[in-house]
PDB file of C-alpha atoms in Angstrom:
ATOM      1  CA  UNK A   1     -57.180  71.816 -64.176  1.00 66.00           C
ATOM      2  CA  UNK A   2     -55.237  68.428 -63.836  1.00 75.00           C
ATOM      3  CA  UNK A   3     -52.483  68.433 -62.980  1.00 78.00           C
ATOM      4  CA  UNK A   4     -52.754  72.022 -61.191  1.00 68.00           C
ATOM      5  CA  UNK A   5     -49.802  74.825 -63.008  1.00 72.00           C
ATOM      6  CA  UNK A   6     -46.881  75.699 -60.209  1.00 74.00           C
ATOM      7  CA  UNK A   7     -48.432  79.407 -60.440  1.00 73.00           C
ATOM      8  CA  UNK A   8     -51.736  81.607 -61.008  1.00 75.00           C
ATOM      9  CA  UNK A   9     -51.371  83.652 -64.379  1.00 82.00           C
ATOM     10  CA  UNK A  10     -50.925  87.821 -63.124  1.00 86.00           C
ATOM     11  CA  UNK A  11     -54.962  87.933 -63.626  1.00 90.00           C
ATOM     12  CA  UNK A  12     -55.813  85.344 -61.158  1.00 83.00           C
ATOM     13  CA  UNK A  13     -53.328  86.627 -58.799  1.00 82.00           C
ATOM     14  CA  UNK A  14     -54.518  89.988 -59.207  1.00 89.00           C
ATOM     15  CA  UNK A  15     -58.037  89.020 -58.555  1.00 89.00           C
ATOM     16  CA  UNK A  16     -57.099  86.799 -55.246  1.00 84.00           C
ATOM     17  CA  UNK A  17     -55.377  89.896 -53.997  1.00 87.00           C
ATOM     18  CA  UNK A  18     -58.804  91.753 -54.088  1.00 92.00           C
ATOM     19  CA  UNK A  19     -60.292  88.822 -52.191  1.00 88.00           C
ATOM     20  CA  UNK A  20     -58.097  88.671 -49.602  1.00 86.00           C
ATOM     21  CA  UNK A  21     -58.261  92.340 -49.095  1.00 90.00           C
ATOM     22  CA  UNK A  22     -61.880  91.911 -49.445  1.00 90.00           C
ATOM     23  CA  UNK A  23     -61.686  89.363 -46.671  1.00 86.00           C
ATOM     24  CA  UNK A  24     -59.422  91.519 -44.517  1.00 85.00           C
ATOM     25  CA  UNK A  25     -61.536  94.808 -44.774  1.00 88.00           C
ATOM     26  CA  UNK A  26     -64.481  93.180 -43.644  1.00 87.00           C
ATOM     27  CA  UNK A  27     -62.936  91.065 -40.732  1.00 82.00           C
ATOM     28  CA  UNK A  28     -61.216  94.570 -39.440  1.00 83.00           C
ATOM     29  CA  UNK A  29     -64.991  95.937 -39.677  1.00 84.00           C
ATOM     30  CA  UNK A  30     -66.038  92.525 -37.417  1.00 79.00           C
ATOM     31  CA  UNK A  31     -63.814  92.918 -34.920  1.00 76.00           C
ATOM     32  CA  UNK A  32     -63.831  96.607 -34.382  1.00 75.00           C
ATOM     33  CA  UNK A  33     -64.935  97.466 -30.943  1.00 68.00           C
ATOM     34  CA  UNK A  34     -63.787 100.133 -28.801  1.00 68.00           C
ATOM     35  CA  UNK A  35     -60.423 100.090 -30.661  1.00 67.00           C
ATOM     36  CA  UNK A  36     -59.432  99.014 -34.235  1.00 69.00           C
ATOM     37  CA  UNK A  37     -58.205  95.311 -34.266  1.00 69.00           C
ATOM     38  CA  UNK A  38     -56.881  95.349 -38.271  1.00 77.00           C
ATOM     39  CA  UNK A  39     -56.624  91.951 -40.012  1.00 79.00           C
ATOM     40  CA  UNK A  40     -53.890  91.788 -42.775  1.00 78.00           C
ATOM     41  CA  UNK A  41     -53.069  88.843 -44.992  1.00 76.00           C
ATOM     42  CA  UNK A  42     -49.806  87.116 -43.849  1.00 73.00           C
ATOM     43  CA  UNK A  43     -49.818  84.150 -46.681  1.00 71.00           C
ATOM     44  CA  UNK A  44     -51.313  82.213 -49.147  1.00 71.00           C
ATOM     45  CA  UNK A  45     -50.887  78.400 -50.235  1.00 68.00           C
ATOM     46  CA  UNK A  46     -52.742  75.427 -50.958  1.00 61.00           C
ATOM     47  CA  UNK A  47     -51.646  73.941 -47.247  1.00 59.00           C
ATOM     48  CA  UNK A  48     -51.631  75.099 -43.980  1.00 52.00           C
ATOM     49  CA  UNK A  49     -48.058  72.675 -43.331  1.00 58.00           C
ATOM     50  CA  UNK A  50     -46.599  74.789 -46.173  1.00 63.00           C
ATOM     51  CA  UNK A  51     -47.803  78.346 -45.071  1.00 62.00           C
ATOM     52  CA  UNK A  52     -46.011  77.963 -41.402  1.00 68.00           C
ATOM     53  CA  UNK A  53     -47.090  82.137 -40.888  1.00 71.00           C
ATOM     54  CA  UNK A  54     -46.352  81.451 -37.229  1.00 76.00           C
ATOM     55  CA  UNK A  55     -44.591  80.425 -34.323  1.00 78.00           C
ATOM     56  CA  UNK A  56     -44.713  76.772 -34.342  1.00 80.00           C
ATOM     57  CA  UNK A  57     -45.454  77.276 -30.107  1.00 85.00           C
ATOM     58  CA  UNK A  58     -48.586  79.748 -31.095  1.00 83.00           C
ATOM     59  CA  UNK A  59     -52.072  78.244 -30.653  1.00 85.00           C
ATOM     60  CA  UNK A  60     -54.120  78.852 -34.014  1.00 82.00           C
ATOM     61  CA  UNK A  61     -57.676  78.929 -34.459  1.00 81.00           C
ATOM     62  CA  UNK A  62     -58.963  77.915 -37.905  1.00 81.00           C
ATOM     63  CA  UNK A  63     -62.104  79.329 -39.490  1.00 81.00           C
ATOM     64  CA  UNK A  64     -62.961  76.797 -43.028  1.00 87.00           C
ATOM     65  CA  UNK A  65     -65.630  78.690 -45.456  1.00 84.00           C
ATOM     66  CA  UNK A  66     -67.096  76.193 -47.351  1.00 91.00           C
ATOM     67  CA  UNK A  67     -67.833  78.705 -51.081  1.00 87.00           C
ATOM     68  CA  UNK A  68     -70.483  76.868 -53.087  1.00 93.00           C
ATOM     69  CA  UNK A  69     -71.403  78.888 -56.795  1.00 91.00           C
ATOM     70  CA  UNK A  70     -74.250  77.112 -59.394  1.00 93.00           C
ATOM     71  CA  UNK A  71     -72.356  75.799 -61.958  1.00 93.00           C
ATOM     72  CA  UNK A  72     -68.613  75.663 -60.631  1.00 91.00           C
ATOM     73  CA  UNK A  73     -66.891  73.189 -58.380  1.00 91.00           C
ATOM     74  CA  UNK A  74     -67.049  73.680 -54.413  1.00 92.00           C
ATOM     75  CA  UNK A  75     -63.608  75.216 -52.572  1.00 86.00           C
ATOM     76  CA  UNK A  76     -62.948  75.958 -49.522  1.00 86.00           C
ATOM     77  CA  UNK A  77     -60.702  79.092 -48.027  1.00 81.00           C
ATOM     78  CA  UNK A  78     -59.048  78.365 -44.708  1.00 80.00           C
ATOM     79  CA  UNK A  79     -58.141  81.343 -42.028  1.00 80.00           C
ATOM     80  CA  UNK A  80     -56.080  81.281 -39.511  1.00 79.00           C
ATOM     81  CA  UNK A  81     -55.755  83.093 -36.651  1.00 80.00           C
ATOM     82  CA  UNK A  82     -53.581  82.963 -33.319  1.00 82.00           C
ATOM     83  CA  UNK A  83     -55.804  82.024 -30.512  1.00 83.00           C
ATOM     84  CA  UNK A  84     -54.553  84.628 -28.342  1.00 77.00           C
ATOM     85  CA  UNK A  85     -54.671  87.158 -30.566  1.00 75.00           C
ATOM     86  CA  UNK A  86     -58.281  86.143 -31.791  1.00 71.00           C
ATOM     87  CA  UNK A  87     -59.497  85.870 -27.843  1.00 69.00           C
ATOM     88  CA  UNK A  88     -58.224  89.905 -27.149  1.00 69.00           C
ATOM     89  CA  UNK A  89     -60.230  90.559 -30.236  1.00 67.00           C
ATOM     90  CA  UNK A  90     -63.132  88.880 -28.985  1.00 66.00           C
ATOM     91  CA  UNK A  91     -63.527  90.373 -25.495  1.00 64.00           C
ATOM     92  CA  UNK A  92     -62.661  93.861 -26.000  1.00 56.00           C
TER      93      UNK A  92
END
């Protein structure tokens, strides 16, 4: 809606919960190699400025799905990751 409300009513923020741990299980799957590499949801906001999850010195990667549904309006969901921790992932 415009203008946007300053917070999701308790459904909405119940149901983003389930897609982030949604998001989370399946990454952990992804990345699982000879040892379990477990992603876990740090923070949520509408800007990446605003979220500040990390050291301002750590090199992030960023990972933009594009989520397209017949009917509704496009959005987009940003990840994050530390590039360093995202390489160990990678090549283990």
């Amino acid at each position: 809606p415009d203008p946007l409300p300053d917070g999701f009513p308790v459904s909405a923020e119940l149901l983003l919960a389930r897609i982030e741990q949604a998001i989370c299980d399946t990454l952990s799957q992804v990345f699982a190699s000879e040892r379990p590499h477990p992603v876990r949801f740090v923070r949520r906001d509408t800007s990446l400025r605003q979220l500040d999850p990390f050291d301002k010195r750590t090199d992030l990667l960023q990972l933009t799905l594009d989520v397209e549904e017949e009917d509704a309006e496009p959005w987009s969901l940003s990840l994050a990751f530390p590039q360093g921790t995202l390489a160990e992932v990678l090549t283990t």
